Short mmCIF file of C-alpha atoms and ligand atoms in Angstrom, two decimals:
data_model
loop_
_atom_site.label_atom_id
_atom_site.label_comp_id
_atom_site.label_asym_id
_atom_site.label_seq_id
_atom_site.Cartn_x
_atom_site.Cartn_y
_atom_site.Cartn_z
CA MET A 19 133.12 107.08 67.16
CA ASP A 20 135.08 103.96 66.41
CA LYS A 21 134.62 101.08 68.85
CA ASN A 22 132.91 101.77 72.15
CA PHE A 23 135.10 99.48 74.28
CA PRO A 24 138.79 99.25 75.21
CA ARG A 25 140.63 97.36 72.44
CA ASP A 26 142.57 95.15 74.82
CA LEU A 27 139.28 93.61 75.99
CA LEU A 28 139.52 91.44 72.86
CA LEU A 29 142.53 89.74 74.44
CA GLN A 30 140.70 89.15 77.74
CA PRO A 31 138.89 85.94 78.71
CA VAL A 32 135.33 85.47 77.50
CA GLY A 33 133.89 86.05 81.01
CA GLU A 34 135.52 89.49 81.17
CA ARG A 35 134.02 90.50 77.87
CA ILE A 36 130.56 89.26 78.78
CA ASN A 37 130.76 91.13 82.06
CA TYR A 38 131.90 94.28 80.33
CA PHE A 39 128.95 94.30 77.99
CA LYS A 40 126.49 93.44 80.75
CA LYS A 41 127.62 96.48 82.71
CA LYS A 42 127.59 98.80 79.72
CA SER A 43 124.85 101.34 80.16
CA VAL A 44 123.64 104.11 77.94
CA ALA A 45 122.49 107.54 79.10
CA HIS A 46 119.64 107.75 76.59
CA PRO A 47 117.31 110.79 76.46
CA THR A 48 114.21 109.48 78.27
CA LEU A 49 116.34 108.06 81.09
CA VAL A 50 118.30 111.30 81.44
CA ASN A 51 115.16 113.45 81.26
CA SER A 52 113.32 111.32 83.80
CA TYR A 53 116.31 111.49 86.12
CA ILE A 54 116.60 115.27 85.83
CA ASN A 55 112.86 115.73 86.19
CA LEU A 56 112.81 113.47 89.23
CA MET A 57 115.78 115.07 90.97
CA GLU A 58 114.37 118.55 90.34
CA LYS A 59 111.08 117.52 91.90
CA VAL A 60 112.75 115.85 94.88
CA GLU A 61 114.75 119.01 95.52
CA VAL A 62 111.66 121.17 95.74
CA VAL A 63 109.48 118.57 97.35
CA GLU A 64 107.97 119.78 100.58
CA GLU A 65 107.99 117.67 103.66
CA GLY A 66 106.02 114.48 103.41
CA LYS A 67 105.44 114.40 99.69
CA VAL A 68 105.08 111.24 97.66
CA LEU A 69 106.51 111.07 94.16
CA LEU A 70 105.15 108.59 91.62
CA VAL A 71 107.57 107.47 88.90
CA TYR A 72 105.76 105.33 86.37
CA GLY A 73 106.50 103.83 83.00
CA PRO A 74 106.17 100.65 80.97
CA SER A 75 107.60 97.37 82.06
CA GLY A 76 111.20 97.03 80.82
CA VAL A 77 111.74 100.75 80.18
CA GLY A 78 114.50 101.00 82.82
CA LYS A 79 112.69 102.00 86.03
CA THR A 80 114.89 99.87 88.29
CA THR A 81 117.93 101.38 86.58
CA LEU A 82 116.61 104.84 87.39
CA PHE A 83 115.87 103.72 90.97
CA ALA A 84 119.51 102.54 91.31
CA LYS A 85 120.77 105.82 89.86
CA VAL A 86 118.84 107.86 92.43
CA LYS A 87 120.07 105.61 95.24
CA ASN A 88 123.66 106.10 94.08
CA GLU A 89 123.23 109.83 93.87
CA TYR A 90 122.17 109.95 97.53
CA LEU A 91 124.99 107.66 98.63
CA GLN A 92 127.50 109.86 96.86
CA ARG A 93 125.98 113.04 98.18
CA TYR A 94 126.19 111.84 101.78
CA HIS A 95 129.45 109.93 101.41
CA ASP A 96 131.53 112.22 103.60
CA GLU A 97 128.87 112.38 106.29
CA MET A 98 128.60 108.61 106.25
CA VAL A 99 132.32 108.29 106.85
CA LYS A 100 131.99 110.50 109.92
CA ASP A 101 128.70 109.07 111.16
CA LYS A 102 128.69 105.27 110.82
CA GLY A 103 125.03 105.06 111.82
CA LEU A 104 123.82 107.25 108.96
CA ILE A 105 121.86 105.53 106.17
CA PRO A 106 120.74 108.39 103.89
CA VAL A 107 118.62 106.32 101.53
CA LEU A 108 116.23 103.51 102.30
CA ALA A 109 115.81 101.64 99.01
CA ILE A 110 113.50 98.63 98.98
CA GLU A 111 111.34 96.56 96.71
CA ALA A 112 107.62 96.02 97.29
CA PHE A 113 106.64 92.38 96.83
CA ALA A 114 103.22 90.88 96.36
CA ASN A 115 102.21 87.76 98.30
CA GLU A 116 101.60 84.37 96.70
CA ASP A 117 97.93 85.41 96.51
CA GLY A 118 98.95 88.52 94.61
CA LYS A 119 98.23 90.91 97.49
CA PHE A 120 100.63 93.35 99.07
CA ASP A 121 101.84 92.43 102.56
CA TRP A 122 102.85 95.19 104.99
CA ILE A 123 104.53 92.78 107.43
CA ASN A 124 107.00 91.61 104.78
CA PHE A 125 107.47 95.16 103.62
CA TYR A 126 108.26 96.53 107.09
CA THR A 127 110.53 93.55 107.80
CA GLU A 128 112.48 94.12 104.62
CA ALA A 129 112.76 97.84 105.34
CA LEU A 130 114.04 97.13 108.84
CA GLU A 131 116.60 94.67 107.48
CA GLU A 132 117.75 97.31 105.07
CA LEU A 133 118.18 99.70 108.00
CA LYS A 134 120.08 96.97 109.84
CA ASP A 135 117.60 96.73 112.69
CA ILE A 136 118.84 93.78 114.72
CA LEU A 137 115.74 92.88 116.69
CA ILE A 138 113.26 92.35 113.87
CA ASP A 139 112.45 88.74 114.73
CA GLU A 140 111.53 89.66 118.26
CA LYS A 141 108.98 92.09 116.93
CA ARG A 142 107.19 89.41 114.97
CA LEU A 143 104.65 87.65 117.16
CA PRO A 144 105.17 83.87 117.62
CA LEU A 145 103.48 81.41 115.27
CA ASN A 146 101.77 78.28 116.54
CA GLU A 147 103.02 74.87 115.49
CA LEU A 148 101.02 74.91 112.25
CA GLY A 149 102.89 78.00 111.23
CA VAL A 150 99.74 80.12 111.50
CA GLU A 151 99.81 83.23 113.65
CA LEU A 152 97.79 83.20 116.87
CA PRO A 153 94.16 84.43 116.86
CA ASN A 154 92.87 87.89 117.86
CA ASN A 155 94.39 89.30 114.75
CA PRO A 156 98.03 89.19 115.82
CA ASN A 157 98.86 90.27 112.29
CA GLU A 158 97.58 93.73 113.09
CA LYS A 159 99.64 93.80 116.27
CA THR A 160 102.76 92.64 114.46
CA LYS A 161 102.16 95.22 111.78
CA ARG A 162 101.83 98.02 114.32
CA LYS A 163 104.95 96.89 116.17
CA LEU A 164 106.98 96.67 112.99
CA ARG A 165 105.74 100.02 111.80
CA LYS A 166 106.73 101.62 115.10
CA SER A 167 110.19 100.06 114.82
CA LEU A 168 110.52 101.27 111.27
CA GLU A 169 109.61 104.76 112.35
CA ASN A 170 112.32 104.60 115.02
CA ALA A 171 114.86 103.16 112.61
CA ILE A 172 114.16 105.87 110.04
CA LYS A 173 114.72 108.50 112.71
CA CYS A 174 117.87 106.89 114.14
CA ARG A 175 119.43 106.29 110.72
CA LYS A 176 118.60 109.86 109.66
CA VAL A 177 117.10 108.61 106.41
CA LYS A 178 116.76 111.44 103.84
CA VAL A 179 114.73 109.70 101.17
CA ILE A 180 112.77 106.45 100.80
CA LEU A 181 112.74 104.69 97.43
CA ILE A 182 110.32 101.85 96.72
CA ASP A 183 110.70 99.83 93.52
CA GLU A 184 107.94 97.64 92.04
CA ALA A 185 105.55 99.91 93.92
CA GLN A 186 102.60 98.83 91.73
CA HIS A 187 102.38 95.91 94.16
CA LEU A 188 101.19 98.39 96.77
CA THR A 189 98.07 98.84 94.67
CA LYS A 190 97.18 95.14 94.99
CA VAL A 191 94.40 95.37 97.54
CA GLY A 192 91.19 94.61 95.74
CA ASN A 193 89.14 97.70 96.61
CA SER A 194 89.46 101.44 96.63
CA LYS A 195 89.21 101.72 100.41
CA GLY A 196 92.21 99.42 100.75
CA LEU A 197 94.01 101.41 98.10
CA ARG A 198 93.40 104.60 100.02
CA ASN A 199 94.62 102.98 103.24
CA HIS A 200 97.82 101.88 101.55
CA MET A 201 98.48 105.32 100.18
CA ASP A 202 97.64 106.83 103.56
CA SER A 203 100.21 104.60 105.25
CA ILE A 204 102.86 105.64 102.76
CA LYS A 205 101.93 109.28 102.94
CA SER A 206 101.93 109.32 106.73
CA LEU A 207 105.42 107.77 106.79
CA ALA A 208 106.60 110.52 104.47
CA ALA A 209 104.87 113.23 106.49
CA LYS A 210 106.08 111.98 109.84
CA PHE A 211 109.74 112.14 108.92
CA ASN A 212 109.74 114.98 106.48
CA VAL A 213 111.30 112.72 103.91
CA PRO A 214 110.11 112.31 100.35
CA ILE A 215 109.00 108.83 99.34
CA ILE A 216 109.54 107.91 95.71
CA LEU A 217 107.44 105.08 94.31
CA PHE A 218 108.73 103.46 91.10
CA GLY A 219 106.36 101.22 89.17
CA THR A 220 104.36 100.40 86.09
CA TYR A 221 101.28 102.32 84.93
CA GLU A 222 99.30 100.42 87.55
CA LEU A 223 100.67 103.04 89.94
CA LEU A 224 98.29 105.48 88.30
CA SER A 225 95.48 104.16 90.47
CA PHE A 226 97.19 105.96 93.37
CA ARG A 227 96.86 109.19 91.54
CA ASN A 228 94.63 111.74 93.15
CA LEU A 229 92.70 109.31 95.29
CA ASN A 230 91.32 112.42 96.89
CA GLY A 231 92.21 116.09 96.97
CA GLN A 232 94.50 115.95 99.95
CA LEU A 233 96.44 113.00 98.60
CA GLY A 234 96.60 114.73 95.26
CA ARG A 235 98.34 117.72 96.74
CA ARG A 236 100.83 115.42 98.34
CA THR A 237 101.81 113.60 95.17
CA MET A 238 104.01 114.62 92.30
CA GLU A 239 104.63 112.60 89.19
CA VAL A 240 107.34 111.69 86.73
CA HIS A 241 106.56 109.75 83.58
CA PHE A 242 109.39 107.57 82.20
CA PRO A 243 108.09 106.73 78.72
CA ARG A 244 109.28 104.26 76.09
CA TYR A 245 110.35 105.45 72.64
CA ASN A 246 107.27 105.92 70.52
CA SER A 247 107.53 105.11 66.81
CA GLU A 248 104.94 107.79 66.05
CA GLU A 249 107.58 110.40 66.83
CA GLN A 250 110.57 110.79 64.51
CA ARG A 251 112.63 112.11 67.42
CA ASP A 252 111.94 108.92 69.36
CA ILE A 253 112.87 106.72 66.41
CA ASP A 254 116.17 108.58 66.11
CA ALA A 255 116.83 108.17 69.84
CA PHE A 256 116.07 104.44 69.65
CA LYS A 257 118.43 104.09 66.68
CA ASN A 258 121.11 105.92 68.65
CA VAL A 259 120.73 103.42 71.48
CA LEU A 260 121.21 100.56 69.00
CA TRP A 261 124.21 102.33 67.54
CA PHE A 262 125.72 102.79 71.01
CA PHE A 263 125.35 99.10 71.82
CA GLN A 264 126.49 97.76 68.47
CA LYS A 265 129.74 99.61 68.99
CA ALA A 266 130.03 98.36 72.56
CA PHE A 267 130.05 94.61 71.86
CA PRO A 268 133.64 93.53 72.49
CA LEU A 269 133.93 91.87 69.06
CA GLN A 270 136.38 92.16 66.17
CA GLN A 271 133.57 92.90 63.80
CA GLU A 272 130.76 95.30 64.64
CA PRO A 273 127.25 93.94 64.02
CA ASN A 274 124.72 96.12 62.26
CA LEU A 275 121.72 96.68 64.51
CA VAL A 276 120.76 100.15 63.33
CA ASP A 277 119.70 99.00 59.85
CA GLU A 278 117.44 96.47 61.55
CA TRP A 279 115.95 98.96 63.98
CA LYS A 280 112.36 98.03 63.14
CA TYR A 281 112.99 94.40 64.05
CA PHE A 282 114.41 95.42 67.45
CA TYR A 283 111.76 98.04 67.99
CA ARG A 284 108.84 95.76 67.19
CA LEU A 285 109.83 93.17 69.76
CA THR A 286 110.83 95.61 72.51
CA ILE A 287 108.08 98.22 71.96
CA GLY A 288 110.79 100.87 72.24
CA CYS A 289 111.81 99.88 75.80
CA VAL A 290 115.58 100.10 76.32
CA GLY A 291 115.67 97.69 79.31
CA THR A 292 113.94 94.92 77.35
CA LEU A 293 116.35 95.56 74.49
CA LYS A 294 119.40 95.42 76.76
CA ASP A 295 118.36 92.10 78.31
CA TRP A 296 117.95 90.66 74.82
CA LEU A 297 121.35 91.92 73.65
CA ASP A 298 123.01 90.64 76.84
CA ASN A 299 121.57 87.16 76.38
CA THR A 300 122.60 87.00 72.75
CA TYR A 301 126.14 88.20 73.35
CA ASP A 302 126.53 85.87 76.32
CA TYR A 303 125.45 82.91 74.21
CA ILE A 304 127.57 83.70 71.19
CA MET A 305 130.63 84.20 73.36
CA GLU A 306 130.13 80.99 75.29
CA ASN A 307 129.31 78.88 72.25
CA ASN A 308 130.64 80.44 69.15
CA VAL A 309 133.74 82.39 70.07
CA GLU A 310 135.67 81.36 67.00
CA THR A 311 133.46 83.19 64.54
CA LYS A 312 133.51 86.46 66.57
CA ILE A 313 130.60 87.73 64.51
CA LEU A 314 127.08 88.59 65.63
CA LYS A 315 124.39 88.15 63.00
CA ILE A 316 120.70 88.95 63.15
CA ARG A 317 119.99 85.21 63.19
CA ASP A 318 121.85 85.05 66.54
CA PHE A 319 119.49 87.65 67.99
CA LYS A 320 116.54 85.62 66.76
CA LYS A 321 117.46 82.83 69.18
CA PHE A 322 116.73 85.12 72.13
CA GLU A 323 114.10 87.42 70.73
CA PRO A 324 110.93 88.04 72.77
CA THR A 325 108.16 86.06 71.06
CA ILE A 326 105.57 87.87 69.01
CA ASP A 327 102.98 86.88 71.62
CA GLN A 328 105.06 88.38 74.44
CA ALA A 329 105.63 91.53 72.41
CA TYR A 330 101.94 91.79 71.61
CA ILE A 331 100.93 91.48 75.26
CA MET A 332 103.58 94.04 76.26
CA ALA A 333 102.42 96.43 73.54
CA LYS A 334 98.78 96.10 74.63
CA GLU A 335 99.67 96.74 78.28
CA ILE A 336 101.88 99.68 77.44
CA THR A 337 99.53 101.39 75.04
CA SER A 338 96.61 100.99 77.42
CA GLY A 339 98.75 102.54 80.22
CA GLU A 340 99.67 105.43 77.94
CA LYS A 341 96.06 105.86 76.89
CA SER A 342 94.79 106.03 80.44
CA LEU A 343 97.41 108.65 81.10
CA THR A 344 96.30 110.99 78.32
CA GLU A 345 92.61 110.14 78.12
CA LYS A 346 91.98 110.51 81.81
CA ARG A 347 93.75 113.83 81.76
CA LYS A 348 91.54 115.18 78.97
CA GLU A 349 88.40 113.80 80.56
CA LYS A 350 89.33 115.31 83.92
CA GLU A 351 90.26 118.64 82.36
CA GLY A 352 86.77 118.80 80.86
CA LYS A 353 85.12 117.93 84.15
CA LEU A 354 87.26 120.43 86.04
CA ASP A 355 86.39 123.19 83.58
CA ALA A 356 82.70 122.34 83.94
CA LEU A 357 83.00 122.42 87.71
CA LEU A 358 84.65 125.82 87.65
CA LYS A 359 82.33 127.01 84.85
CA LEU A 360 85.40 127.73 82.76
CA ASP A 361 83.66 126.13 79.78
CA GLN A 362 80.87 128.73 79.96
CA LEU A 363 83.46 131.44 80.18
CA ASP A 364 84.86 130.26 76.85
CA ASP A 365 81.40 130.62 75.26
CA ILE A 366 80.98 134.14 76.65
CA GLU A 367 84.42 135.13 75.37
CA VAL A 368 83.66 133.81 71.91
CA LYS A 369 80.42 135.79 71.85
CA LYS A 370 82.24 138.91 72.98
CA LYS A 371 84.89 138.49 70.31
CA ASN A 372 82.25 138.06 67.66
CA GLY A 373 80.89 141.47 68.39
CA ASN A 374 78.78 142.67 71.22
CA LYS A 375 80.49 145.88 70.27
CA ARG A 376 78.82 148.47 68.03
CA PRO A 377 80.98 150.20 65.37
CA GLY A 378 82.89 153.10 66.85
CA GLU A 379 82.27 151.93 70.39
CA ARG A 380 85.38 152.25 72.58
CA LYS A 381 86.92 149.22 74.18
CA SER A 382 86.23 149.12 77.90
CA LYS A 383 89.38 149.73 79.90
CA ARG A 384 90.92 146.68 81.40
CA ASP A 385 91.81 146.72 85.09
CA LYS A 386 95.48 146.71 85.65
CA THR A 387 96.48 143.27 86.84
CA GLY A 388 99.66 141.26 86.99
CA THR A 389 101.92 144.29 87.48
CA ASP A 390 104.24 145.02 90.38
CA LEU A 391 102.60 146.36 93.50
N1 ATP B 150 120.14 102.78 80.01
C1 ATP B 150 120.47 101.49 80.12
N2 ATP B 150 121.68 101.07 79.69
C2 ATP B 150 122.00 99.77 79.78
N3 ATP B 150 121.23 98.82 80.31
C3 ATP B 150 120.02 99.18 80.76
C4 ATP B 150 119.58 100.53 80.70
N4 ATP B 150 118.35 100.61 81.22
C5 ATP B 150 118.03 99.35 81.60
N5 ATP B 150 119.04 98.50 81.34
C6 ATP B 150 119.09 97.06 81.64
O1 ATP B 150 117.91 96.46 81.14
C7 ATP B 150 117.37 95.53 82.03
C8 ATP B 150 115.95 95.93 82.41
O2 ATP B 150 115.96 97.25 82.96
P1 ATP B 150 115.20 97.62 84.30
O3 ATP B 150 115.19 96.45 85.21
O4 ATP B 150 115.76 98.89 84.81
O5 ATP B 150 113.75 97.87 83.72
P2 ATP B 150 112.36 98.03 84.51
O6 ATP B 150 111.62 99.13 83.88
O7 ATP B 150 112.64 98.14 85.97
O8 ATP B 150 111.67 96.64 84.20
P3 ATP B 150 110.48 95.95 85.03
O9 ATP B 150 109.23 96.68 84.66
O10 ATP B 150 110.49 94.55 84.49
O11 ATP B 150 110.79 96.03 86.48
C9 ATP B 150 118.32 95.48 83.22
O12 ATP B 150 119.20 94.41 83.04
C10 ATP B 150 119.08 96.79 83.13
O13 ATP B 150 120.38 96.67 83.63
MG1 MG B 151 112.06 97.03 87.62
#
């Protein structure tokens, strides 16, 4: 591939070129796989299931969220033209309060706004002059009212799927009972309307995993991982991403990012979103301030690089998320086997293999299983 942008862009104003690069997106393997995996699971999802999509910060989760939203809008485009009231996808972000806790009232309000519910303010109970809501726990009342309205709006708008970004904020409750209540609320929304709910978030979402058996059966998961330098395949994929972008800068002369892949990898921990933000900032700056040279050098990237401290914190967070993913699985597998006595079965089988049989003794006949009836 020669350049990865239309040649006449070089004759366009700086703003056009910056915009072009900002919008340039790459269909890299982990994004594509996560998307396929997610869409396959949504297709087979039974009514009322909750899907958890988790990955490191800056890997591209919001990009995936937007891709799923677009897919639904395209899929229902014709129906939307015919039925102006139809909103097939409710896509919202979960915020945490100033005190770091998740707030259902804000969440329901935002969801209702998204569904263009016009009477939201009337559903909020009045505040007194100090701006504090009236006593007797009006918050609970407001919450119930808003939830009811949301349920109506979801029905009226014929919503097919609910997407929640930054869903790790839903886990900000402080205790496991609260956590279970939050998941119950989400799950009951999904169950009530037979729509899947897809939660996108960081590894903190893992605390929602299998809160209890019933919730477990109602959740499915998709992991959107970063590129891991322990895998050659991942290194190659990360280099390909760099190659794609170095060819996409609307510049006369192509910079060489691939040869410096370790530098870019170290400070992004293999997360494509973090990388793209960094490249965007650098290109933006060079175009605004240094157009004459039309060259991007590694020293230009250094101006906008994530600091070593930031990278270190990111790497610690990410690797501990990944660890809890694999370690907990192994630990749970062991416990599950013990519970089902599968571990003892292994011992018995080993003993059997090692010869309970005397020489010449015939093998006992195995029952026929697993054949057609
Ligand atoms: N495949 C891609 N191609 C081009 N740009 C991308 C791609 N993936 C992500 N980006 C860009 O990188 C930036 C960060 O990505 P995004 O917001 O999707 O990551 P995230 O995982 O949601 O991060 P956070 O954990 O901070 O919410 C965004 O500006 C986004 O447009
Ligand atoms: Mg995001």
